[in-house]
CSV table of C-alpha atoms in Angstrom, one decimal:
chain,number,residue,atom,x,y,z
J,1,UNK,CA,191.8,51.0,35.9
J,2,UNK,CA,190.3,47.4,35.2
J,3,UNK,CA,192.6,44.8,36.6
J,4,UNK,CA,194.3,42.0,34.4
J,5,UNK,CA,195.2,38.2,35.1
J,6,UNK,CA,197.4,35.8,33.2
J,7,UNK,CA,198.2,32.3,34.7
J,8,UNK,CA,201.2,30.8,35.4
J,9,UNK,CA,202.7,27.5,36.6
J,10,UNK,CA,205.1,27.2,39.9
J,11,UNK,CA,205.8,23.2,39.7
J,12,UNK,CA,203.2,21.6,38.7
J,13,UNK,CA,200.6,23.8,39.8
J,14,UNK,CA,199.0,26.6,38.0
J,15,UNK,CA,197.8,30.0,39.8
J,16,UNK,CA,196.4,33.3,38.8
J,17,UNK,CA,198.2,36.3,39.1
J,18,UNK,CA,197.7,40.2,38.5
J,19,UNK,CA,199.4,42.2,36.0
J,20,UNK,CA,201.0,45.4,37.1
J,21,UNK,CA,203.3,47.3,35.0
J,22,UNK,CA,203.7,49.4,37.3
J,23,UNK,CA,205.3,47.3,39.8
J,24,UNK,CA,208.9,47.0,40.5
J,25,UNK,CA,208.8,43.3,42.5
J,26,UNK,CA,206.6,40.2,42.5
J,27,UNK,CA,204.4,39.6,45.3
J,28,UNK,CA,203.3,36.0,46.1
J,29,UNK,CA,200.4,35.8,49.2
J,30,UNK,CA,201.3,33.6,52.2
J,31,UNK,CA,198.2,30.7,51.1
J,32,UNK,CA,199.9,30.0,48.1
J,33,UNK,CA,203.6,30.0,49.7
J,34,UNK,CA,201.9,27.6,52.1
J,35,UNK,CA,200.4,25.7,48.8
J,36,UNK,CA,203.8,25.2,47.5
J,37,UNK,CA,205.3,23.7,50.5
J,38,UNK,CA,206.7,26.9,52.1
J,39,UNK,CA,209.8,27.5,50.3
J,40,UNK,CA,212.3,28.8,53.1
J,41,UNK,CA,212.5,32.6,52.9
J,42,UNK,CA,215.6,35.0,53.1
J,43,UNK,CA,215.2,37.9,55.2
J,44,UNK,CA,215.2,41.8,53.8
J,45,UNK,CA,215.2,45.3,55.4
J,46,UNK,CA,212.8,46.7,52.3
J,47,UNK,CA,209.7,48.2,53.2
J,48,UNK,CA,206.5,48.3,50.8
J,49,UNK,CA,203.2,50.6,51.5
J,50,UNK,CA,199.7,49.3,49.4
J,51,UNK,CA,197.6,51.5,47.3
J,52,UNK,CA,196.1,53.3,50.5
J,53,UNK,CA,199.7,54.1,51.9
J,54,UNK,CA,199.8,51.5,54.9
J,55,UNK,CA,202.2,49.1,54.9
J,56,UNK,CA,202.1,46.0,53.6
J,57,UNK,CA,203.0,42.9,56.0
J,58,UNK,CA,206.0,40.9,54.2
J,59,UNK,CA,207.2,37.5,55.2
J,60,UNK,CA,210.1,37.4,53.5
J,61,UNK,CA,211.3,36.3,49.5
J,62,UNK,CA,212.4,33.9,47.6
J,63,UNK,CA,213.2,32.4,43.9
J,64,UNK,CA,211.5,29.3,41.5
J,65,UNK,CA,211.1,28.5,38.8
J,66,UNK,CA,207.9,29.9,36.8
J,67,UNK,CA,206.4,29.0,33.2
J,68,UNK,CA,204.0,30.8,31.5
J,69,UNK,CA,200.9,29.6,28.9
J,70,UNK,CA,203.7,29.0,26.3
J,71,UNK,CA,205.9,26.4,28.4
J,72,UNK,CA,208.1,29.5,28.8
J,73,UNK,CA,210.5,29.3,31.7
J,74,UNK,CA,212.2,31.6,33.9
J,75,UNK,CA,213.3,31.8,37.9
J,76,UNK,CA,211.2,34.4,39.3
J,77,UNK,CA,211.9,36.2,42.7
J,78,UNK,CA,208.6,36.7,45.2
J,79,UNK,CA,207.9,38.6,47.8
J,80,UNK,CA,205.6,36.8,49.8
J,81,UNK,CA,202.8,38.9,51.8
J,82,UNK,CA,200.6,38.2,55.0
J,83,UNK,CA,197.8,40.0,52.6
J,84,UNK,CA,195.6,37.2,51.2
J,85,UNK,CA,195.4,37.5,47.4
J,86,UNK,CA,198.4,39.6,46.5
J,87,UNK,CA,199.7,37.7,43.9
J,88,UNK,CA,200.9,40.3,41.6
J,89,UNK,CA,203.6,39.6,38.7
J,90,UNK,CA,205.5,43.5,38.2
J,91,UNK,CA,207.8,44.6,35.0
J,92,UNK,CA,210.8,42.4,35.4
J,93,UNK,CA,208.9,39.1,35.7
J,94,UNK,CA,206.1,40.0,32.9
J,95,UNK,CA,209.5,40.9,30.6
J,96,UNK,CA,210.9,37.8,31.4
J,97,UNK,CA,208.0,35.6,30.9
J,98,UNK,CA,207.1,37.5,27.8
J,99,UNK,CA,203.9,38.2,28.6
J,100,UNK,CA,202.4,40.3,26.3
J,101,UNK,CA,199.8,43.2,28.4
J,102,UNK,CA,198.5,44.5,24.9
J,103,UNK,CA,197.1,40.9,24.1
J,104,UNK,CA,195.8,40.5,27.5
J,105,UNK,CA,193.9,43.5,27.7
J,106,UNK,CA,192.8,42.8,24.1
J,107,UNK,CA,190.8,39.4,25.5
J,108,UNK,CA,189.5,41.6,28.4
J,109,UNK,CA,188.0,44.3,26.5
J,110,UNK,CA,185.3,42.2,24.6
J,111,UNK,CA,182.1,42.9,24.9
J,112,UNK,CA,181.4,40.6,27.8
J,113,UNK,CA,184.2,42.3,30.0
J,114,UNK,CA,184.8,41.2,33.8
J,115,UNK,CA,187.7,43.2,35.4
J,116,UNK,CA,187.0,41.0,38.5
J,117,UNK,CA,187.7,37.2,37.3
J,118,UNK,CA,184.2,35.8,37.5
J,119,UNK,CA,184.2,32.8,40.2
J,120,UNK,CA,183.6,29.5,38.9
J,121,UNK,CA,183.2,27.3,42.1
J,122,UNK,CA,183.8,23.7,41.8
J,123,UNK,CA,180.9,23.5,44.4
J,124,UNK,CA,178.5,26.1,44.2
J,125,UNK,CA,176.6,24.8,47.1
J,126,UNK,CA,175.8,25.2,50.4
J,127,UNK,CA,177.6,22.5,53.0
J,128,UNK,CA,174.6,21.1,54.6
J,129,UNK,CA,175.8,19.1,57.5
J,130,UNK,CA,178.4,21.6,58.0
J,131,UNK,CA,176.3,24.3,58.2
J,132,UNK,CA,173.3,22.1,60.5
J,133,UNK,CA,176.5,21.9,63.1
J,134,UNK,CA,176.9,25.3,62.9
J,135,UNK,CA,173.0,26.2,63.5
J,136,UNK,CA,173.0,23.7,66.5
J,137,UNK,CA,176.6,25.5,68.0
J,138,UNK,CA,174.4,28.8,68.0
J,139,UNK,CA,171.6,27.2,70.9
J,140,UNK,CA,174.8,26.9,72.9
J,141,UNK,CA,174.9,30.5,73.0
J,142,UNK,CA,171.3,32.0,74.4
J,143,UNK,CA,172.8,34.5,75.6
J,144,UNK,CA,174.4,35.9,72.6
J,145,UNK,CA,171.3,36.1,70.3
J,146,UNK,CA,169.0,37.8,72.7
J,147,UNK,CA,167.2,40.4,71.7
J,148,UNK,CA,167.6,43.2,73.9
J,149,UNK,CA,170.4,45.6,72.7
J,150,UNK,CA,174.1,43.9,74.0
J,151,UNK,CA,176.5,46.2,75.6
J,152,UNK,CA,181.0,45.8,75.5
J,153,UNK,CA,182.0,44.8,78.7
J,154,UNK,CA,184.5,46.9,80.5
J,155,UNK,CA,184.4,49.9,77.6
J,156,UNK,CA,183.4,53.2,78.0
J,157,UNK,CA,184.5,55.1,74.6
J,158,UNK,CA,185.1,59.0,75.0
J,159,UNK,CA,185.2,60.5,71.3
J,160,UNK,CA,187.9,62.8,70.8
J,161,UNK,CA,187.3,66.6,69.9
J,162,UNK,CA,189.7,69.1,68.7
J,163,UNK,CA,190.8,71.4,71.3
J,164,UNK,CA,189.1,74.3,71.9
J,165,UNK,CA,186.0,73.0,70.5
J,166,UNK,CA,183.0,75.0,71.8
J,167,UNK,CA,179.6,73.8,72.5
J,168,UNK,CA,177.0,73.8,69.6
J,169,UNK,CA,173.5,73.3,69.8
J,170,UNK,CA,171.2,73.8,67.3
J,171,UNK,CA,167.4,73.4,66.9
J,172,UNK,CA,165.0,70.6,66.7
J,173,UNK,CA,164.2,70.3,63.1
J,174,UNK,CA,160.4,70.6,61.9
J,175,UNK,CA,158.8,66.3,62.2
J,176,UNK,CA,155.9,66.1,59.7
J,177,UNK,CA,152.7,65.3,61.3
J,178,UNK,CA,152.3,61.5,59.4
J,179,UNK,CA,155.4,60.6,61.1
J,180,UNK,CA,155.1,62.0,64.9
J,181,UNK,CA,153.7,59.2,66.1
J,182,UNK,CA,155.8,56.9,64.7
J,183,UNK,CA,158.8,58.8,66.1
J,184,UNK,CA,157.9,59.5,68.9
J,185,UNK,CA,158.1,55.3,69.5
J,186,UNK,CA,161.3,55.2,68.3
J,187,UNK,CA,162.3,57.8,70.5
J,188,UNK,CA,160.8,55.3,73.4
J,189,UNK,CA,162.2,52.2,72.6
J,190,UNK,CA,165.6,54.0,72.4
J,191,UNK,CA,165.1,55.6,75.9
J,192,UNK,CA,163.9,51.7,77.4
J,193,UNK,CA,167.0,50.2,75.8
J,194,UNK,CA,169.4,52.6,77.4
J,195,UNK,CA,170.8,54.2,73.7
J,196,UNK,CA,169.6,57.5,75.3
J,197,UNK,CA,168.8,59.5,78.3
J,198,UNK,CA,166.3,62.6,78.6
J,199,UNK,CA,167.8,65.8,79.9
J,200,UNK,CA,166.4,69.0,80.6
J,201,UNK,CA,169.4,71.0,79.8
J,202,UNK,CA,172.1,70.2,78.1
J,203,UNK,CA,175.3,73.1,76.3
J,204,UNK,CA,175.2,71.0,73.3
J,205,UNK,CA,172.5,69.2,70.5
J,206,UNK,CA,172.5,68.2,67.6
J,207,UNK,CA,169.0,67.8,65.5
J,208,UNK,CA,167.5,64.4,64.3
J,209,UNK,CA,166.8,63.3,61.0
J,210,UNK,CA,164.5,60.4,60.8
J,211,UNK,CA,165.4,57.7,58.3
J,212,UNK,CA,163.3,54.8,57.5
J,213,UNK,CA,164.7,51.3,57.0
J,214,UNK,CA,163.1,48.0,56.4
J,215,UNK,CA,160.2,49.4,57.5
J,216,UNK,CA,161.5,50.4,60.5
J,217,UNK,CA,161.8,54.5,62.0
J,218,UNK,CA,165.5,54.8,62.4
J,219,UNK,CA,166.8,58.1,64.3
J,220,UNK,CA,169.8,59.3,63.0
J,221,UNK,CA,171.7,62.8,64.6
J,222,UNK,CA,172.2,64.8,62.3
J,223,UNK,CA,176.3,65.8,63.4
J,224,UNK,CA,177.3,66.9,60.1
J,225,UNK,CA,175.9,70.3,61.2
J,226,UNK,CA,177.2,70.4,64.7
J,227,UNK,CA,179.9,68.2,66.1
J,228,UNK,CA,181.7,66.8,63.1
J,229,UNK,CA,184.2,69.5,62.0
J,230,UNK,CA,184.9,69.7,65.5
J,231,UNK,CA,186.0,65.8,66.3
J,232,UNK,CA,189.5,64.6,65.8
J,233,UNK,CA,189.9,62.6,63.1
J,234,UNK,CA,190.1,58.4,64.0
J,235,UNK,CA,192.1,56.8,60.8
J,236,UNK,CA,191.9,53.2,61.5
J,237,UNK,CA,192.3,51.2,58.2
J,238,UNK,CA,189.3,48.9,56.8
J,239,UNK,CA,190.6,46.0,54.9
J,240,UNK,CA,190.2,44.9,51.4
J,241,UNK,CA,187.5,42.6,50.2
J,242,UNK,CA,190.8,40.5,49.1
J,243,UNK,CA,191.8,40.2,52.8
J,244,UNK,CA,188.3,38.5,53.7
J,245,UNK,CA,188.0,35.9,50.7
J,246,UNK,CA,188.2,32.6,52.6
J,247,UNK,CA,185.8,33.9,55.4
J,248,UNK,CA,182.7,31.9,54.6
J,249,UNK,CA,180.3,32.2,57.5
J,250,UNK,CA,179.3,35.5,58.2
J,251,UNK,CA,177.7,36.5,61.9
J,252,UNK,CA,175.8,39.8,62.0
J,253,UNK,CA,176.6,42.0,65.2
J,254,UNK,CA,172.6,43.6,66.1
J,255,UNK,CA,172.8,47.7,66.2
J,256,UNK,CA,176.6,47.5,65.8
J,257,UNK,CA,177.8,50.4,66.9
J,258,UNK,CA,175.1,51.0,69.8
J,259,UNK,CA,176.8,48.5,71.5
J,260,UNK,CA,179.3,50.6,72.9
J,261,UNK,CA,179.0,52.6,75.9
J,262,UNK,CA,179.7,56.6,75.7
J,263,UNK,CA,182.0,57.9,78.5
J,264,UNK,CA,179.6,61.2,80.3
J,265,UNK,CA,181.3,63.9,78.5
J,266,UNK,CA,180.7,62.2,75.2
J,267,UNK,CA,177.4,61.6,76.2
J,268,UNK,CA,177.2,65.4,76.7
J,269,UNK,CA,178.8,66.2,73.7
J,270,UNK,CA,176.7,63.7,71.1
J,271,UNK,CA,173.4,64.8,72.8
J,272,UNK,CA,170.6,64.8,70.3
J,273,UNK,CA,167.6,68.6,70.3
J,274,UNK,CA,164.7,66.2,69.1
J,275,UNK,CA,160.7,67.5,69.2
J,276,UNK,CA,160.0,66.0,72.4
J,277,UNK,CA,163.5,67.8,74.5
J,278,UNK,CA,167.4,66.6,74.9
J,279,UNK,CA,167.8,63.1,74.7
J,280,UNK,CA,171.7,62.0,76.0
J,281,UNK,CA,174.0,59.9,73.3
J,282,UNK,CA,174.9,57.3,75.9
J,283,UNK,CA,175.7,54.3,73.1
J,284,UNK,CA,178.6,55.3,70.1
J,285,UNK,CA,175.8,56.7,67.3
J,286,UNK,CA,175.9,56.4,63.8
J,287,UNK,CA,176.6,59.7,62.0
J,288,UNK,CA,179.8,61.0,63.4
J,289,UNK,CA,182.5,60.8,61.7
J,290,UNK,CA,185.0,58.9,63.6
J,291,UNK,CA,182.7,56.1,64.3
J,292,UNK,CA,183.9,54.0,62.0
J,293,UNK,CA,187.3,53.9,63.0
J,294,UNK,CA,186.7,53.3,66.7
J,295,UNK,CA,184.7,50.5,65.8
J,296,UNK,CA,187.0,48.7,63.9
J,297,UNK,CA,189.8,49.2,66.2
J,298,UNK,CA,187.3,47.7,69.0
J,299,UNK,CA,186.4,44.9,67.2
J,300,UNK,CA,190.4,44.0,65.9
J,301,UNK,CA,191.2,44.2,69.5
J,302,UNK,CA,188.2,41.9,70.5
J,303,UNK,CA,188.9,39.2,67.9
J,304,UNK,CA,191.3,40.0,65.6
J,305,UNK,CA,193.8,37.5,67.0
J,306,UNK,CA,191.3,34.5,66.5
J,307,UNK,CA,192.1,32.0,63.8
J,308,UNK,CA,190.6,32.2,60.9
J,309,UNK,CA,188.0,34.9,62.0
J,310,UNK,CA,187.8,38.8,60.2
J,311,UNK,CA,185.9,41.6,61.0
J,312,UNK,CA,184.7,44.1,58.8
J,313,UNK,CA,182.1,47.2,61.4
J,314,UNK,CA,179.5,44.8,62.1
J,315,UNK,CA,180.0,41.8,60.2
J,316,UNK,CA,182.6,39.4,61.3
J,317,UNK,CA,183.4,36.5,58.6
J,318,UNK,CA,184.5,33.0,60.0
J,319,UNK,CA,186.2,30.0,57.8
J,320,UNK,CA,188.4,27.1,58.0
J,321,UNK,CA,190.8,25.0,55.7
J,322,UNK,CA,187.8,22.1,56.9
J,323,UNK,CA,184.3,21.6,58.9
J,324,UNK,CA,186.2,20.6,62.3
J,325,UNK,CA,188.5,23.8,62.2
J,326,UNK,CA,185.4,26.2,60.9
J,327,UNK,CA,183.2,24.6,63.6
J,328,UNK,CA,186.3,25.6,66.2
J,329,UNK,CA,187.4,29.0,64.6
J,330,UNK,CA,183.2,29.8,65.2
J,331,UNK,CA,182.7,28.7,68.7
J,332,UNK,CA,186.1,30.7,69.6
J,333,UNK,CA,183.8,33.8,68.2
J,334,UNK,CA,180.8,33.0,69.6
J,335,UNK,CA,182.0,32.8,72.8
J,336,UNK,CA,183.9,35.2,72.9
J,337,UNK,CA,181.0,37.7,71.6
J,338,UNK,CA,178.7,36.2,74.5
J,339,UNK,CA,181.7,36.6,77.1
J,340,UNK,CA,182.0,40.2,76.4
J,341,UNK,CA,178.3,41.3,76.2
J,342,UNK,CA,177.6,41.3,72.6
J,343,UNK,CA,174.3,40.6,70.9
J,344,UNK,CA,174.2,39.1,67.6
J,345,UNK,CA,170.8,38.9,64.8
J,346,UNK,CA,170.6,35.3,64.2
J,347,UNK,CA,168.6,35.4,61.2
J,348,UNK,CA,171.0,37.9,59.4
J,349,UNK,CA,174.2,35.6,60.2
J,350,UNK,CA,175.1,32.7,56.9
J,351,UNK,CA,176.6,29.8,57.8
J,352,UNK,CA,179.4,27.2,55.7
J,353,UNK,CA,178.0,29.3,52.7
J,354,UNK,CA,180.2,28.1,48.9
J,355,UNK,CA,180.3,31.9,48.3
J,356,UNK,CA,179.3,35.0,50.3
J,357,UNK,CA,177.5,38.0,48.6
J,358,UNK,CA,180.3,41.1,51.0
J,359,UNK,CA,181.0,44.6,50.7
J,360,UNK,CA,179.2,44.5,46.9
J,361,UNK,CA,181.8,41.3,46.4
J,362,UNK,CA,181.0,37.8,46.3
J,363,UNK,CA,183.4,36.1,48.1
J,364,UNK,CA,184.5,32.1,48.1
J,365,UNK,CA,187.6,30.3,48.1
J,366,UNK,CA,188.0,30.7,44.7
J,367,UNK,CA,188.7,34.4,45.1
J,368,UNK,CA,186.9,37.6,44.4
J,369,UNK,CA,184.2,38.5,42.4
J,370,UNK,CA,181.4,40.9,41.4
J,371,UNK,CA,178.2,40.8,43.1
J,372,UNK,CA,174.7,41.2,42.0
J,373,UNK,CA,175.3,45.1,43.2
J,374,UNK,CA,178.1,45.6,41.0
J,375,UNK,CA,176.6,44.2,37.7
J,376,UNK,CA,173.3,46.1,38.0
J,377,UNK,CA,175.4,49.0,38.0
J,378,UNK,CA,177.3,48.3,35.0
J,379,UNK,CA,174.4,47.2,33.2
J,380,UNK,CA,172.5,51.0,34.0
J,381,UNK,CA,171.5,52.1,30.6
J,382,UNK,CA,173.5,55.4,29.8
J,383,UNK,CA,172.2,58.6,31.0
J,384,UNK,CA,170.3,60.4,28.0
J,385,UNK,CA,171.7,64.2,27.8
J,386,UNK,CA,168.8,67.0,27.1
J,387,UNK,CA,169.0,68.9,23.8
J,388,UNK,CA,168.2,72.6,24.1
């Protein structure tokens, strides 16, 4: 269901705010609370989960006075949110303000539709001397962009299985002469960098399937036939797109989840059955399906309690309300990332960027938007059905 916006003005001030009918209260985010001088904030025991059933971080509430386009008054009660972006106006307040959803949708549904507000920055580019300060922070830390693979200090992950999981091993699958060689490599340069170990025995394996990207031979294990149904599920909530939208520097973690050491049984348990024998998992691989979720709560332990810094798997956004608290809200990262034994990939990381193309969103301080992704999408010609 396509979203839909009408603006309205607190003070002197207008804002943006979603239209949902099928809200009972208003929400009002904490940056625009702050925006508005903090209003003080009553207390309240209610409780309020988001779309995807976690619950939703609450402040507190409070009342003011809101107009709408027509110079419409009314006093409108918010709740305010620690989730950036939830401004949200539910049935009381669009009854009161008389805002009319059939009109609203009407202007949204011409032919030119946008169900994301397009982003209209006031500056549309780059900072330059902001982001040269952030380029010459990065030669601080050597250490972090080097390119052998980086490794979590003091971590040794063991991935949880259902119990009475028995072991599963299943064949090397068939490698097609043309890519042997190449394989074969990749299987090497794994080995040297420590992502694996040879064995001659080993109770379980899982095959490979080879998958090329950017040119490169990536091995992938192939868990969806072995070990998957068998792991315990890891439900660690990703956030939104919404809840990144001020981040504007964006650092790239190098073979994300590799970076984290295997305990021995999960080394055991995540072996890979290639061409060439058993290779041990001894770095967190991609393909199972847990991953995701230890990762994320790895990384939210690592550095989710640094200002202004989110992390979504293996990118990590950075901003600040100006240059002096960006430049200190990135060394805080960096150096914490370089403490702990990470590795970063210096020419995938943006710096002070206006907007940031994220998660098929381009994000700025001006909100959310589509990305480049997301339009060639909706722009795919329909798909022609065959007559018999």
């Amino acid at each position: 269901m396509q979203q839909i916006y009408s603006d309205v003005y607190i003070g002197d001030k207008m804002y943006k705010f979603e239209i949902d009918t099928g809200a009972g209260d208003n929400f009002m985010c904490k940056e625009v609370w702050a925006d508005l001088s903090k209003p003080q904030l009553s207390k309240f025991d209610a409780k309020y989960l988001s779309a995807s059933g976690h619950n939703l971080p609450v402040l507190g509430m409070f009342s003011t006075v809101v107009k709408n386009s027509s110079n419409q008054s009314e006093m409108i009660r918010f709740v305010v949110s620690e989730m950036p972006g939830l401004n949200l106006l539910g049935r009381e307040a669009i009854c009161k303000l008389g805002i009319s959803v059939d009109a609203l949708l009407a202007m949204d549904n011409k032919p030119m539709d946008h169900p994301v507000p397009t982003i209209h920055s006031p500056d549309s580019h780059p900072d330059e001397s902001l982001q040269n300060a952030c380029i010459q922070m990065c030669d601080e830390f050597s250490d972090l962009f080097k390119p052998e693979l980086g490794c979590l200090k003091d971590m040794e992950l063991e991935v949880k299985f259902k119990e009475n999981s028995t072991p599963v091993f299943r064949k090397a699958h068939p490698v097609p002469f043309a890519i042997q060689h190449d394989l074969a490599q990749a299987y090497k340069a794994g080995i040297t960098r420590s992502i694996w170990t040879p064995v001659k025995f080993n109770a379980y394996g899982t095959p490979v399937v080879p998958v090329r990207k950017d040119n490169k031979l990536r091995v992938c294990g192939d868990y969806s036939a072995t070990v998957n149904p068998q792991l315990e599920d890891h439900r660690h909530p990703l956030p939104l797109p919404e809840d990144l939208m001020r981040k504007l520097s964006k650092i790239d973690l190098a073979d994300a989840y590799n970076q984290i050491w295997l305990g021995p049984e999960s080394q055991k348990r995540l072996a890979l059955n290639t061409h060439q024998g058993v290779l041990l998992q001894t770095r967190l691989p991609f393909g199972i399906k847990s991953a995701p979720g230890y990762f994320q709560s790895i990384m939210e332990q690592l550095i989710g309690n640094l200002p202004g810094v989110a992390v979504y798997l293996d990118d990590i956004l950075v901003s600040g309300h100006n240059a002096e608290e960006h430049l200190h809200n990135l060394r805080q990262l960096l150096q914490c990332l370089q403490e702990n034994g990470l590795r970063c990939r210096r020419e995938k990381c943006e710096f002070a960027q206006a907007e940031i193309e994220y998660l098929g969103h381009k994000l700025s301080n001006q909100g959310v938007a589509k990305g480049h992704k997301v339009e060639a999408v909706l722009q795919m010609p329909p798909r022609q059905m065959s007559q018999h």
